[in-house]
Amino acid sequence: MKVVKFGGSSLASGRQLEKVFKIVTADRERKVVVVSAPGKRNPEDIKVTDLLIECAESCLQNLDPQEKIAAVVERYASIVQELNLSDRVIEEIHDDLLTRISSDKSNPDRFLDLLKASGEDNNAKLVAAYFQSQGIEAHYVDPKEAGLIVSDEPGNAQALPESYERLYALNERSGILVFPGFFGYSVNGEVFTFSRSGSDITGSILANALKADLYENFTDVDAVYSVNPSIVRNPKEIKELTYREMRELSYAGFTVLHDEALVPAFRAGIPVNIKNTNNPSAKGTLIVNQRDNTNGPVIGIASDKGFCSIYVSKYLMNREIGFGRKLLGVLEDYGLSYEHTPSGIDDVSVILRENQLDEKTMDEVINRIKTELHADEVKVAHSLALIMVVGEGMRQNVGTMARASKALAKAKVNIEMINQGSSEVSMMFGVHEVDEKRAVQALYEEFFIPVTV
């Protein structure tokens, strides 16, 4: 049995939904279909989820939401009209939106989750109605009734352990099951969403719970590429990579999959196949527990902007018990999370997402580090990009770090920070944002373009 998930671009229009129908019905093993809210029909379009967020914000500001409601309903109406479905589908979606908008607003975060979740929930009802109109036995599945129980964390819900046993019962149902992604219900029956792009997480949870043979994730690209196509033209496709490799690449900027999405599938050892709705015959990329390292040390290169570094130096730091705890304690007092802490004998750098810090907070943090930790030097480097070089093959290859450093030096890119994970599956380089593209291109040429004699 296969669980198959379709992203927003795959469900943005009636024409796209026709493609989804053909894909699902072409394989009898595709029993459970997880759907996102309708995405963009073109680059200038707006995703339904973004329209719903605007609608919720209008309500919370006591503004008239009618224009926003109409924009959301119009998106579904255009799909219904394309597919010649009954107007009753739109009436139900409109009534559902009005019910949600009239709900309690005393907790803005919970109200926002309730409205956001309607994008996937109503689209699942629409998709099920279309399948039924084509003579296929299909059923919308209510996550609450099915037993997807999550923690009560608005925008960051986690599936509770009991969900998996409850969801397993879906195996007993007949026909194609259409399940809305992105949200679940708390023990108290309230709606909570996963983090953004969380429909991937729903698909992974269901694959685990139903003990699926394969989790297919359909998007708008033929495969996962070894590097961002906007930085390197026509990059190589990745045919197969491990969960660990995908996790590292997702963290550093790969957007094909949500970086938390694979955890449930990974725990159950279920392979994940990334495929293209617009080109379903393409094999795509298979994500597995283990693979043969026959492609060299590096499988992919990813990069992400928006970091800063707090460099702290103190003579005999290594002798001072509790120095690291005190340093991170200062950050904790300001609600700051850190990404990495590369260190030396007498110095340490703390890498953070720059959007967490305003100028006032930064000044206070620096002052506390100087006065409370008696640091000899504290410096902040802004506008950094982190570049991740990933590959299970690094464990068996000598000199990968040397090759990467040489390539960056040849491209005249100054390395601000180097960090290698203890898993030996990734190397991270910190560079100035202005050097990001040049650095990625240099690394791609080093590891993916054969040397010609």
XYZ file of C-alpha atoms in Angstrom:
453
model
C 0.000 0.000 0.000
C 1.170 3.520 -0.827
C 0.456 6.844 0.835
C 0.652 9.650 -1.714
C 0.812 13.364 -0.956
C 0.191 16.213 -3.412
C 1.493 19.729 -2.815
C -0.259 23.018 -3.455
C 1.050 23.465 -6.997
C -0.345 20.016 -7.872
C -3.809 21.118 -6.732
C -3.870 24.757 -7.826
C -6.434 24.339 -10.617
C -8.964 21.945 -12.116
C -6.467 20.935 -14.783
C -3.931 20.009 -12.121
C -6.516 18.030 -10.198
C -7.258 16.021 -13.348
C -3.579 15.053 -13.411
C -3.775 14.023 -9.761
C -6.792 11.833 -10.506
C -4.975 10.035 -13.325
C -1.895 9.468 -11.155
C -3.856 8.039 -8.231
C -6.094 5.782 -10.297
C -3.169 4.494 -12.384
C -1.896 2.480 -9.395
C -4.259 0.459 -7.192
C -1.706 0.573 -4.389
C -2.316 4.331 -3.988
C -5.006 4.070 -1.341
C -4.442 7.148 0.854
C -4.157 10.614 -0.711
C -2.939 13.533 1.419
C -3.715 16.977 0.016
C -2.426 20.499 0.553
C -4.436 23.685 0.087
C -4.489 25.050 -3.494
C -1.193 26.729 -4.326
C -0.149 29.271 -6.930
C -1.476 28.967 -10.489
C 1.270 31.302 -11.715
C 4.186 33.237 -10.157
C 1.981 36.274 -9.459
C -0.779 34.254 -7.803
C -1.434 33.945 -4.059
C -1.616 30.644 -2.183
C -4.908 29.882 -0.473
C -3.080 29.516 2.848
C -1.766 33.079 2.535
C -5.270 34.327 1.740
C -6.555 32.569 4.866
C -3.841 34.170 6.987
C -4.870 37.593 5.652
C -8.480 36.752 6.426
C -7.634 35.764 10.007
C -5.604 38.930 10.542
C -8.518 41.054 9.321
C -10.844 39.348 11.799
C -8.404 39.808 14.679
C -8.121 43.516 13.828
C -11.925 43.827 13.788
C -11.899 44.619 10.073
C -14.530 43.400 7.635
C -13.247 40.037 6.285
C -15.818 39.702 3.483
C -13.387 40.615 0.699
C -10.864 38.082 1.987
C -13.530 35.406 2.337
C -14.660 36.032 -1.226
C -11.069 35.673 -2.493
C -10.709 32.285 -0.773
C -14.055 30.995 -2.002
C -13.272 32.168 -5.551
C -10.178 29.964 -5.646
C -12.225 26.865 -4.862
C -15.062 28.015 -7.133
C -12.734 28.265 -10.126
C -11.663 24.627 -9.585
C -15.263 23.488 -9.167
C -16.295 25.238 -12.365
C -13.364 23.779 -14.320
C -14.360 20.288 -13.240
C -18.127 20.797 -13.600
C -18.777 19.844 -9.989
C -21.919 20.673 -8.075
C -22.267 24.179 -6.612
C -23.076 22.412 -3.367
C -19.330 21.874 -2.847
C -18.755 25.648 -2.846
C -21.724 26.262 -0.573
C -20.277 23.848 1.981
C -16.851 25.516 1.795
C -18.406 28.981 2.216
C -20.486 27.851 5.200
C -17.430 26.233 6.780
C -15.450 29.472 6.484
C -18.238 31.511 8.058
C -18.445 29.042 10.957
C -14.710 29.275 11.580
C -14.689 33.076 11.363
C -17.457 33.327 13.942
C -15.520 31.179 16.434
C -13.735 32.355 19.591
C -10.936 34.876 18.948
C -9.687 35.279 22.501
C -6.600 33.235 21.635
C -5.300 34.719 18.333
C -2.816 31.902 17.644
C -5.468 29.216 17.971
C -7.893 31.217 15.828
C -5.204 31.580 13.153
C -4.591 27.818 13.195
C -8.318 27.150 12.849
C -8.544 29.316 9.734
C -5.291 28.114 8.162
C -6.353 24.489 8.513
C -9.498 25.139 6.465
C -7.356 25.358 3.313
C -6.408 21.692 3.401
C -9.632 20.520 5.025
C -11.919 22.032 2.383
C -9.627 20.997 -0.450
C -9.764 17.377 0.730
C -13.562 17.536 0.545
C -13.355 19.010 -2.966
C -10.873 16.358 -4.153
C -13.015 13.551 -2.744
C -16.085 15.019 -4.493
C -14.227 15.118 -7.815
C -13.081 11.500 -7.520
C -16.661 10.489 -6.739
C -17.925 12.412 -9.778
C -15.627 10.236 -11.905
C -17.228 7.048 -10.608
C -14.462 6.212 -8.114
C -15.183 5.191 -4.546
C -13.493 7.931 -2.559
C -14.043 9.272 0.943
C -12.996 12.451 2.728
C -11.378 11.557 6.054
C -11.834 13.855 9.041
C -8.503 13.882 10.976
C -10.411 14.198 14.260
C -12.582 11.182 13.579
C -9.578 9.226 12.243
C -7.588 9.897 15.415
C -4.779 12.284 14.419
C -4.154 13.667 17.903
C -1.523 16.394 18.256
C 0.024 18.586 20.929
C -1.620 21.949 21.576
C 1.170 24.064 20.075
C -0.191 26.593 17.550
C 1.773 26.458 14.318
C 4.124 23.794 15.643
C 1.984 20.799 16.599
C 3.502 17.350 17.082
C 1.662 14.064 16.581
C 1.096 12.271 19.879
C 2.102 8.582 20.117
C -1.482 7.344 20.404
C -2.242 8.760 16.941
C -0.365 5.977 15.192
C -2.431 3.167 16.669
C -5.708 4.985 15.961
C -4.786 5.862 12.377
C -3.866 2.241 11.614
C -7.595 1.468 11.565
C -7.862 3.356 8.253
C -6.497 0.188 6.625
C -9.912 -1.368 7.137
C -11.743 1.251 5.059
C -12.612 0.746 1.427
C -12.006 2.997 -1.529
C -9.556 5.868 -1.878
C -9.167 7.905 1.313
C -8.584 11.642 0.911
C -6.919 13.072 4.012
C -6.264 16.803 4.604
C -2.671 17.640 5.450
C -1.164 20.257 7.746
C -3.230 19.853 10.940
C -4.636 17.599 13.614
C -6.735 17.876 16.757
C -5.688 18.230 20.375
C -6.993 15.945 23.109
C -9.558 18.680 23.803
C -10.749 18.682 20.202
C -9.136 21.934 19.057
C -7.397 22.403 15.698
C -3.610 22.843 15.674
C -1.391 23.042 12.621
C 2.050 21.656 11.977
C 4.773 24.077 10.950
C 4.514 25.596 7.456
C 4.581 23.011 4.629
C 3.308 20.591 7.227
C 1.243 18.538 4.774
C 4.489 16.669 4.142
C 4.468 15.798 7.837
C 0.896 14.500 7.650
C 1.844 12.215 4.768
C 4.819 10.883 6.675
C 2.722 10.259 9.797
C 0.133 8.327 7.807
C 2.790 6.277 6.012
C 4.172 5.267 9.408
C 0.787 4.603 11.004
C -0.549 2.562 8.095
C 2.729 0.648 7.672
C 2.854 1.689 4.014
C 5.298 0.143 1.587
C 6.096 3.554 0.066
C 5.385 7.237 0.700
C 5.120 9.139 -2.586
C 5.460 12.914 -2.362
C 4.348 14.645 -5.567
C 5.556 18.174 -6.244
C 6.484 20.251 -9.306
C 10.041 19.035 -9.970
C 11.272 15.818 -11.570
C 13.672 15.067 -8.721
C 15.767 16.496 -5.931
C 18.722 18.267 -7.488
C 22.286 18.230 -6.231
C 22.204 22.030 -5.923
C 19.723 24.887 -6.266
C 18.935 25.286 -10.013
C 18.747 29.054 -9.553
C 22.441 29.052 -8.646
C 23.773 26.367 -11.005
C 22.189 25.767 -14.409
C 21.008 22.241 -15.156
C 22.361 20.608 -12.001
C 22.529 16.849 -11.698
C 19.495 15.010 -10.379
C 19.867 12.873 -7.290
C 18.461 9.415 -7.940
C 18.826 8.128 -4.404
C 19.859 9.584 -1.052
C 19.510 8.686 2.606
C 17.196 10.178 5.202
C 20.196 11.705 6.967
C 21.415 13.358 3.774
C 17.965 14.765 3.015
C 17.620 16.091 6.553
C 20.951 17.905 6.323
C 20.115 19.371 2.912
C 16.607 20.417 4.010
C 18.013 22.242 7.007
C 20.412 24.210 4.833
C 17.898 25.451 2.315
C 16.523 22.608 0.163
C 12.804 23.353 -0.143
C 11.564 20.204 -1.863
C 10.654 18.655 1.480
C 9.919 20.129 4.882
C 12.932 19.319 7.060
C 10.790 17.605 9.743
C 8.612 15.718 7.302
C 10.666 12.547 7.044
C 10.958 11.771 10.744
C 7.884 9.462 11.041
C 8.754 7.671 7.787
C 12.389 7.392 8.850
C 11.432 5.797 12.161
C 9.365 3.195 10.334
C 12.001 2.606 7.641
C 9.582 3.549 4.855
C 11.193 4.779 1.609
C 10.036 8.151 0.253
C 9.769 8.848 -3.480
C 9.818 12.498 -4.630
C 7.963 12.717 -7.959
C 6.576 15.311 -10.374
C 2.821 15.677 -10.843
C 3.458 17.229 -14.264
C 5.782 14.406 -15.336
C 4.727 11.312 -13.380
C 6.709 8.926 -15.595
C 9.985 10.386 -14.282
C 11.496 8.124 -11.627
C 12.133 10.990 -9.233
C 14.332 10.738 -6.164
C 14.149 7.863 -3.698
C 14.983 8.556 -0.048
C 16.051 5.447 1.858
C 17.707 4.265 5.056
C 20.901 3.151 3.314
C 22.316 3.411 -0.177
C 25.426 2.390 -2.093
C 28.002 5.180 -2.041
C 28.941 4.914 -5.699
C 28.667 8.570 -6.703
C 31.669 10.021 -4.844
C 31.833 11.733 -1.459
C 29.222 14.465 -2.052
C 25.535 13.990 -2.912
C 24.358 17.595 -2.639
C 25.201 21.189 -1.763
C 22.726 23.544 -0.065
C 22.936 27.096 1.220
C 20.884 29.481 3.309
C 21.196 33.173 4.186
C 20.286 35.246 7.202
C 22.802 34.203 9.864
C 25.125 36.069 12.189
C 28.008 34.993 14.374
C 28.912 36.073 17.911
C 32.622 35.458 18.371
C 33.850 35.229 21.973
C 37.516 34.995 22.962
C 38.925 34.481 26.439
C 42.381 33.286 27.418
C 42.266 29.871 29.170
C 38.604 29.435 28.268
C 39.156 25.682 28.123
C 40.079 25.645 31.834
C 36.944 27.483 32.929
C 34.245 25.052 34.013
C 30.768 26.098 32.934
C 31.817 28.786 30.445
C 29.759 27.311 27.586
C 26.703 26.896 29.796
C 26.929 30.509 30.966
C 27.341 31.774 27.406
C 24.312 29.888 26.138
C 22.439 30.902 29.284
C 22.719 34.549 28.253
C 21.146 33.699 24.905
C 18.428 31.693 26.631
C 17.502 34.683 28.798
C 16.602 36.544 25.598
C 14.744 33.622 24.035
C 17.447 33.136 21.396
C 18.095 29.739 19.808
C 21.510 28.986 18.336
C 22.385 26.903 15.305
C 26.058 25.945 15.767
C 28.939 26.539 18.169
C 32.294 25.895 16.450
C 35.102 26.420 18.970
C 38.831 26.545 19.616
C 40.918 26.394 22.789
C 40.376 30.009 23.777
C 37.458 31.037 21.570
C 33.995 30.031 20.497
C 31.541 31.279 17.877
C 27.787 31.051 18.268
C 25.842 31.028 15.002
C 22.266 32.363 15.161
C 19.456 33.278 12.810
C 19.824 37.026 12.426
C 16.085 37.722 12.377
C 15.916 36.855 16.091
C 17.960 39.905 17.021
C 17.244 43.593 16.928
C 19.977 46.149 17.622
C 18.938 46.672 21.247
C 18.970 42.952 22.043
C 22.319 42.487 20.329
C 23.892 45.296 22.363
C 22.535 43.866 25.613
C 23.761 40.344 24.791
C 27.252 41.584 23.937
C 27.420 43.701 27.098
C 26.387 40.775 29.302
C 28.932 38.450 27.720
C 31.665 41.009 28.349
C 30.696 41.833 31.931
C 29.434 38.486 33.243
C 31.826 36.149 31.427
C 34.781 38.585 31.463
C 35.505 37.867 27.817
C 38.648 39.374 26.298
C 36.913 40.021 22.983
C 33.379 39.841 21.636
C 32.683 40.484 17.944
C 29.584 40.111 15.802
C 29.676 39.221 12.103
C 26.451 39.991 10.243
C 24.964 38.832 6.933
C 26.435 35.350 6.825
C 25.376 32.461 4.604
C 25.828 28.831 5.624
C 26.774 26.339 2.937
C 26.271 22.652 3.613
C 28.205 20.024 1.679
C 26.491 16.674 2.263
C 27.255 13.045 1.467
C 27.409 9.684 3.231
C 30.464 8.946 1.084
C 32.569 11.422 3.069
C 33.102 8.735 5.682
C 35.066 6.600 3.230
C 36.852 9.405 1.356
C 40.023 11.161 2.472
C 40.609 14.796 1.577
C 37.059 16.003 1.031
C 37.560 19.001 3.331
C 40.807 19.876 1.572
C 39.094 19.771 -1.838
C 36.279 22.016 -0.640
C 38.631 24.550 0.971
C 40.817 24.635 -2.124
C 37.794 25.224 -4.372
C 36.638 28.143 -2.226
C 40.126 29.631 -2.138
C 40.372 29.383 -5.919
C 37.042 31.257 -6.183
C 38.435 33.921 -3.811
C 35.789 33.195 -1.185
C 36.880 33.868 2.386
C 35.734 31.206 4.875
C 34.376 32.759 8.071
C 33.579 29.478 9.798
C 34.045 25.728 9.284
C 32.119 23.050 11.131
C 31.941 19.302 10.478
C 29.227 17.220 12.101
C 30.232 14.245 14.221
C 28.218 12.023 11.872
C 30.791 12.834 9.136
C 27.923 13.206 6.663
C 28.190 16.971 6.271
C 30.578 19.900 6.280
C 29.423 23.446 6.875
C 31.075 26.642 5.715
C 30.142 30.137 6.803
C 30.756 32.845 4.196
C 29.540 36.385 3.614
C 26.138 36.498 1.908
C 27.600 38.353 -1.074
C 29.853 35.335 -1.708
C 27.139 32.683 -1.374
C 26.426 31.978 -5.050
C 30.081 32.056 -6.051
C 30.929 29.656 -3.240
C 28.177 27.188 -4.174
C 29.167 27.285 -7.835
C 32.821 26.624 -6.951
C 31.917 23.647 -4.767
C 29.593 22.218 -7.422
C 32.331 22.406 -10.039
C 34.760 20.675 -7.693
C 32.541 17.723 -6.792
C 30.178 17.281 -9.741
C 31.912 18.356 -12.940
C 34.444 15.809 -14.234
C 37.953 17.054 -14.900
C 38.710 16.978 -18.622
C 42.196 16.122 -19.778
